Amino acid sequence: MNPPPKPLPVSGREAVLRYGRSDFDIVQGGDHVRCAVSGKPIPLDRLTYWSAELQEAYANAGLMTRRWVETHPRG
């Protein structure tokens, strides 16, 4: 069994992205984006979760779900 991958270092240059439903476009180059919930940097090659509706990135599925619940109240 392999150990989990180590986080990649980020250079400090944050990218600006346009999020689509199944992919994203790089508007301004960089090596990472920030999670909209935690504020942690996410290397672009590890970016898996985002919202095209809110134009936000998320560090993991749990944070993405939390944000969806916050922005889609029942009622």
Short mmCIF file of N, CA, C and O in Angstrom, two decimals:
data_model
loop_
_atom_site.label_atom_id
_atom_site.label_comp_id
_atom_site.label_asym_id
_atom_site.label_seq_id
_atom_site.Cartn_x
_atom_site.Cartn_y
_atom_site.Cartn_z
N MET A 1 0.84 -1.18 0.00
CA MET A 1 0.00 0.00 0.00
C MET A 1 0.89 1.24 0.00
O MET A 1 1.83 1.33 0.77
N ASN A 2 0.58 2.18 -0.85
CA ASN A 2 1.37 3.40 -0.96
C ASN A 2 0.90 4.45 0.02
O ASN A 2 -0.30 4.56 0.29
N PRO A 3 1.82 5.28 0.54
CA PRO A 3 1.40 6.38 1.42
C PRO A 3 0.67 7.44 0.61
O PRO A 3 0.84 7.51 -0.61
N PRO A 4 -0.15 8.26 1.27
CA PRO A 4 -0.85 9.32 0.54
C PRO A 4 0.15 10.30 -0.06
O PRO A 4 1.24 10.49 0.49
N PRO A 5 -0.19 10.91 -1.19
CA PRO A 5 0.75 11.86 -1.80
C PRO A 5 0.96 13.08 -0.91
O PRO A 5 0.06 13.52 -0.22
N LYS A 6 2.18 13.58 -0.92
CA LYS A 6 2.50 14.78 -0.16
C LYS A 6 2.00 16.00 -0.91
O LYS A 6 2.03 16.02 -2.14
N PRO A 7 1.53 17.02 -0.18
CA PRO A 7 1.08 18.24 -0.87
C PRO A 7 2.24 18.87 -1.64
O PRO A 7 3.37 18.87 -1.18
N LEU A 8 1.94 19.36 -2.81
CA LEU A 8 2.95 20.05 -3.60
C LEU A 8 3.14 21.46 -3.07
O LEU A 8 2.18 22.11 -2.66
N PRO A 9 4.37 21.95 -3.09
CA PRO A 9 4.57 23.33 -2.66
C PRO A 9 3.96 24.30 -3.66
O PRO A 9 3.88 23.99 -4.85
N VAL A 10 3.53 25.44 -3.19
CA VAL A 10 2.99 26.47 -4.08
C VAL A 10 3.94 27.65 -4.07
O VAL A 10 4.59 27.94 -3.07
N SER A 11 4.03 28.35 -5.19
CA SER A 11 5.01 29.42 -5.32
C SER A 11 4.52 30.74 -4.74
O SER A 11 5.29 31.67 -4.61
N GLY A 12 3.25 30.80 -4.43
CA GLY A 12 2.72 32.06 -3.94
C GLY A 12 1.94 32.80 -4.99
O GLY A 12 1.27 33.77 -4.68
N ARG A 13 2.00 32.36 -6.24
CA ARG A 13 1.23 33.03 -7.29
C ARG A 13 -0.10 32.32 -7.46
O ARG A 13 -0.17 31.17 -7.89
N GLU A 14 -1.15 33.02 -7.09
CA GLU A 14 -2.49 32.45 -7.16
C GLU A 14 -3.08 32.64 -8.55
O GLU A 14 -3.02 33.74 -9.11
N ALA A 15 -3.62 31.58 -9.11
CA ALA A 15 -4.23 31.63 -10.43
C ALA A 15 -5.66 32.16 -10.33
O ALA A 15 -6.28 32.10 -9.28
N VAL A 16 -6.14 32.69 -11.43
CA VAL A 16 -7.55 33.08 -11.55
C VAL A 16 -8.16 32.16 -12.59
O VAL A 16 -7.65 32.05 -13.71
N LEU A 17 -9.24 31.48 -12.19
CA LEU A 17 -9.87 30.50 -13.07
C LEU A 17 -11.31 30.86 -13.36
O LEU A 17 -11.95 31.55 -12.58
N ARG A 18 -11.81 30.35 -14.47
CA ARG A 18 -13.24 30.40 -14.80
C ARG A 18 -13.70 28.95 -14.76
O ARG A 18 -13.25 28.13 -15.55
N TYR A 19 -14.58 28.64 -13.79
CA TYR A 19 -15.00 27.27 -13.56
C TYR A 19 -16.21 26.92 -14.42
O TYR A 19 -17.21 27.62 -14.40
N GLY A 20 -16.10 25.82 -15.14
CA GLY A 20 -17.22 25.27 -15.90
C GLY A 20 -17.77 24.06 -15.17
O GLY A 20 -17.30 23.69 -14.10
N ARG A 21 -18.74 23.40 -15.78
CA ARG A 21 -19.34 22.22 -15.13
C ARG A 21 -18.36 21.05 -15.01
O ARG A 21 -18.36 20.34 -14.02
N SER A 22 -17.56 20.82 -16.04
CA SER A 22 -16.67 19.66 -16.01
C SER A 22 -15.19 20.00 -16.12
O SER A 22 -14.34 19.12 -16.03
N ASP A 23 -14.88 21.27 -16.33
CA ASP A 23 -13.48 21.69 -16.39
C ASP A 23 -13.37 23.16 -16.06
O ASP A 23 -14.37 23.80 -15.72
N PHE A 24 -12.18 23.70 -16.15
CA PHE A 24 -11.98 25.12 -15.87
C PHE A 24 -11.01 25.70 -16.88
O PHE A 24 -10.21 24.99 -17.48
N ASP A 25 -11.09 27.01 -17.06
CA ASP A 25 -10.17 27.75 -17.92
C ASP A 25 -9.30 28.63 -17.04
O ASP A 25 -9.79 29.24 -16.08
N ILE A 26 -8.04 28.72 -17.39
CA ILE A 26 -7.12 29.58 -16.66
C ILE A 26 -7.19 30.97 -17.27
O ILE A 26 -6.87 31.17 -18.43
N VAL A 27 -7.65 31.93 -16.47
CA VAL A 27 -7.77 33.32 -16.91
C VAL A 27 -6.45 34.05 -16.65
O VAL A 27 -5.99 34.85 -17.47
N GLN A 28 -5.84 33.80 -15.49
CA GLN A 28 -4.55 34.38 -15.13
C GLN A 28 -3.70 33.27 -14.53
O GLN A 28 -4.15 32.58 -13.60
N GLY A 29 -2.52 33.08 -15.06
CA GLY A 29 -1.66 31.99 -14.64
C GLY A 29 -1.23 32.04 -13.19
O GLY A 29 -1.19 33.10 -12.56
N GLY A 30 -0.92 30.90 -12.66
CA GLY A 30 -0.46 30.72 -11.31
C GLY A 30 -0.35 29.23 -11.05
O GLY A 30 -0.62 28.42 -11.94
N ASP A 31 0.02 28.86 -9.84
CA ASP A 31 0.16 27.43 -9.57
C ASP A 31 -0.87 26.90 -8.58
O ASP A 31 -0.90 25.71 -8.30
N HIS A 32 -1.73 27.78 -8.07
CA HIS A 32 -2.74 27.33 -7.12
C HIS A 32 -3.94 28.28 -7.09
O HIS A 32 -3.87 29.38 -7.63
N VAL A 33 -5.00 27.82 -6.45
CA VAL A 33 -6.17 28.64 -6.11
C VAL A 33 -6.42 28.45 -4.62
O VAL A 33 -5.84 27.56 -4.00
N ARG A 34 -7.30 29.24 -4.05
CA ARG A 34 -7.63 29.12 -2.63
C ARG A 34 -8.99 28.48 -2.45
O ARG A 34 -9.94 28.77 -3.18
N CYS A 35 -9.09 27.61 -1.46
CA CYS A 35 -10.36 26.99 -1.11
C CYS A 35 -11.28 28.08 -0.57
O CYS A 35 -10.89 28.86 0.30
N ALA A 36 -12.50 28.14 -1.08
CA ALA A 36 -13.47 29.16 -0.67
C ALA A 36 -13.93 28.98 0.77
O ALA A 36 -14.40 29.93 1.38
N VAL A 37 -13.79 27.79 1.31
CA VAL A 37 -14.25 27.52 2.68
C VAL A 37 -13.10 27.60 3.68
O VAL A 37 -13.19 28.30 4.68
N SER A 38 -12.01 26.92 3.41
CA SER A 38 -10.91 26.83 4.37
C SER A 38 -9.83 27.88 4.15
O SER A 38 -9.05 28.17 5.06
N GLY A 39 -9.75 28.43 2.94
CA GLY A 39 -8.70 29.40 2.62
C GLY A 39 -7.36 28.75 2.30
O GLY A 39 -6.39 29.44 2.00
N LYS A 40 -7.28 27.43 2.33
CA LYS A 40 -6.02 26.74 2.05
C LYS A 40 -5.72 26.76 0.55
O LYS A 40 -6.63 26.69 -0.26
N PRO A 41 -4.43 26.83 0.20
CA PRO A 41 -4.08 26.78 -1.22
C PRO A 41 -4.28 25.38 -1.79
O PRO A 41 -4.03 24.38 -1.11
N ILE A 42 -4.75 25.32 -3.02
CA ILE A 42 -4.95 24.05 -3.73
C ILE A 42 -4.11 24.11 -5.00
O ILE A 42 -4.39 24.92 -5.89
N PRO A 43 -3.07 23.26 -5.11
CA PRO A 43 -2.30 23.24 -6.36
C PRO A 43 -3.22 22.91 -7.54
O PRO A 43 -4.12 22.07 -7.41
N LEU A 44 -3.02 23.56 -8.66
CA LEU A 44 -3.90 23.35 -9.81
C LEU A 44 -3.95 21.89 -10.26
O LEU A 44 -5.00 21.41 -10.67
N ASP A 45 -2.83 21.19 -10.14
CA ASP A 45 -2.85 19.79 -10.58
C ASP A 45 -3.56 18.87 -9.59
O ASP A 45 -3.74 17.69 -9.86
N ARG A 46 -4.00 19.41 -8.46
CA ARG A 46 -4.77 18.64 -7.48
C ARG A 46 -6.20 19.16 -7.35
O ARG A 46 -6.96 18.67 -6.52
N LEU A 47 -6.56 20.14 -8.15
CA LEU A 47 -7.90 20.73 -8.07
C LEU A 47 -8.93 19.77 -8.65
O LEU A 47 -8.88 19.42 -9.82
N THR A 48 -9.85 19.34 -7.81
CA THR A 48 -10.86 18.36 -8.20
C THR A 48 -12.27 18.86 -7.96
O THR A 48 -13.19 18.46 -8.66
N TYR A 49 -12.46 19.72 -6.98
CA TYR A 49 -13.80 20.15 -6.57
C TYR A 49 -13.96 21.65 -6.73
O TYR A 49 -13.13 22.43 -6.25
N TRP A 50 -15.05 22.05 -7.42
CA TRP A 50 -15.37 23.46 -7.58
C TRP A 50 -16.84 23.60 -7.89
O TRP A 50 -17.53 22.63 -8.19
N SER A 51 -17.32 24.84 -7.84
CA SER A 51 -18.69 25.16 -8.19
C SER A 51 -18.69 26.12 -9.37
O SER A 51 -18.17 27.23 -9.27
N ALA A 52 -19.28 25.67 -10.48
CA ALA A 52 -19.43 26.55 -11.63
C ALA A 52 -20.44 27.65 -11.31
O ALA A 52 -20.29 28.79 -11.75
N GLU A 53 -21.44 27.32 -10.51
CA GLU A 53 -22.48 28.29 -10.12
C GLU A 53 -21.89 29.43 -9.29
O GLU A 53 -22.16 30.60 -9.55
N LEU A 54 -21.08 29.08 -8.29
CA LEU A 54 -20.53 30.09 -7.38
C LEU A 54 -19.14 30.58 -7.80
O LEU A 54 -18.63 31.52 -7.21
N GLN A 55 -18.53 29.90 -8.77
CA GLN A 55 -17.18 30.23 -9.23
C GLN A 55 -16.19 30.18 -8.06
O GLN A 55 -15.45 31.11 -7.79
N GLU A 56 -16.21 29.03 -7.35
CA GLU A 56 -15.35 28.81 -6.19
C GLU A 56 -14.71 27.43 -6.27
O GLU A 56 -15.28 26.51 -6.83
N ALA A 57 -13.53 27.32 -5.67
CA ALA A 57 -12.82 26.04 -5.57
C ALA A 57 -12.90 25.53 -4.13
O ALA A 57 -13.05 26.32 -3.19
N TYR A 58 -12.77 24.20 -3.97
CA TYR A 58 -12.84 23.57 -2.66
C TYR A 58 -11.72 22.56 -2.51
O TYR A 58 -11.39 21.84 -3.45
N ALA A 59 -11.17 22.47 -1.31
CA ALA A 59 -10.05 21.56 -1.04
C ALA A 59 -10.46 20.10 -1.03
O ALA A 59 -9.64 19.23 -1.32
N ASN A 60 -11.72 19.81 -0.71
CA ASN A 60 -12.16 18.41 -0.69
C ASN A 60 -13.68 18.34 -0.83
O ASN A 60 -14.37 19.37 -0.79
N ALA A 61 -14.19 17.11 -0.96
CA ALA A 61 -15.62 16.91 -1.18
C ALA A 61 -16.46 17.36 0.01
O ALA A 61 -17.55 17.90 -0.15
N GLY A 62 -15.95 17.16 1.22
CA GLY A 62 -16.69 17.58 2.41
C GLY A 62 -16.91 19.08 2.46
O GLY A 62 -18.00 19.55 2.80
N LEU A 63 -15.88 19.84 2.12
CA LEU A 63 -16.01 21.30 2.11
C LEU A 63 -16.92 21.77 0.99
O LEU A 63 -17.67 22.73 1.15
N MET A 64 -16.87 21.08 -0.14
CA MET A 64 -17.77 21.41 -1.25
C MET A 64 -19.23 21.19 -0.83
O MET A 64 -20.08 22.04 -1.07
N THR A 65 -19.49 20.07 -0.19
CA THR A 65 -20.85 19.76 0.26
C THR A 65 -21.32 20.77 1.31
O THR A 65 -22.45 21.24 1.26
N ARG A 66 -20.44 21.10 2.24
CA ARG A 66 -20.78 22.09 3.27
C ARG A 66 -21.18 23.42 2.64
O ARG A 66 -22.18 24.03 3.02
N ARG A 67 -20.42 23.87 1.66
CA ARG A 67 -20.71 25.14 0.99
C ARG A 67 -22.03 25.06 0.22
O ARG A 67 -22.81 26.01 0.21
N TRP A 68 -22.31 23.92 -0.42
CA TRP A 68 -23.56 23.75 -1.15
C TRP A 68 -24.74 23.84 -0.19
O TRP A 68 -25.72 24.52 -0.49
N VAL A 69 -24.64 23.21 0.96
CA VAL A 69 -25.72 23.26 1.96
C VAL A 69 -25.93 24.70 2.44
O VAL A 69 -27.06 25.16 2.58
N GLU A 70 -24.83 25.43 2.66
CA GLU A 70 -24.94 26.83 3.11
C GLU A 70 -25.61 27.73 2.08
O GLU A 70 -26.31 28.67 2.44
N THR A 71 -25.38 27.46 0.81
CA THR A 71 -25.88 28.35 -0.24
C THR A 71 -27.20 27.89 -0.86
O THR A 71 -27.74 28.58 -1.71
N HIS A 72 -27.71 26.74 -0.44
CA HIS A 72 -28.98 26.22 -0.96
C HIS A 72 -29.90 25.85 0.20
O HIS A 72 -30.13 24.66 0.46
N PRO A 73 -30.40 26.85 0.92
CA PRO A 73 -31.24 26.54 2.08
C PRO A 73 -32.58 25.90 1.65
O PRO A 73 -33.08 26.18 0.57
N ARG A 74 -33.05 25.04 2.52
CA ARG A 74 -34.35 24.42 2.26
C ARG A 74 -35.45 25.40 2.59
O ARG A 74 -35.31 26.24 3.46
N GLY A 75 -36.56 25.22 1.92
CA GLY A 75 -37.68 26.04 2.32
C GLY A 75 -38.30 26.71 1.22
O GLY A 75 -38.98 27.37 0.77
#
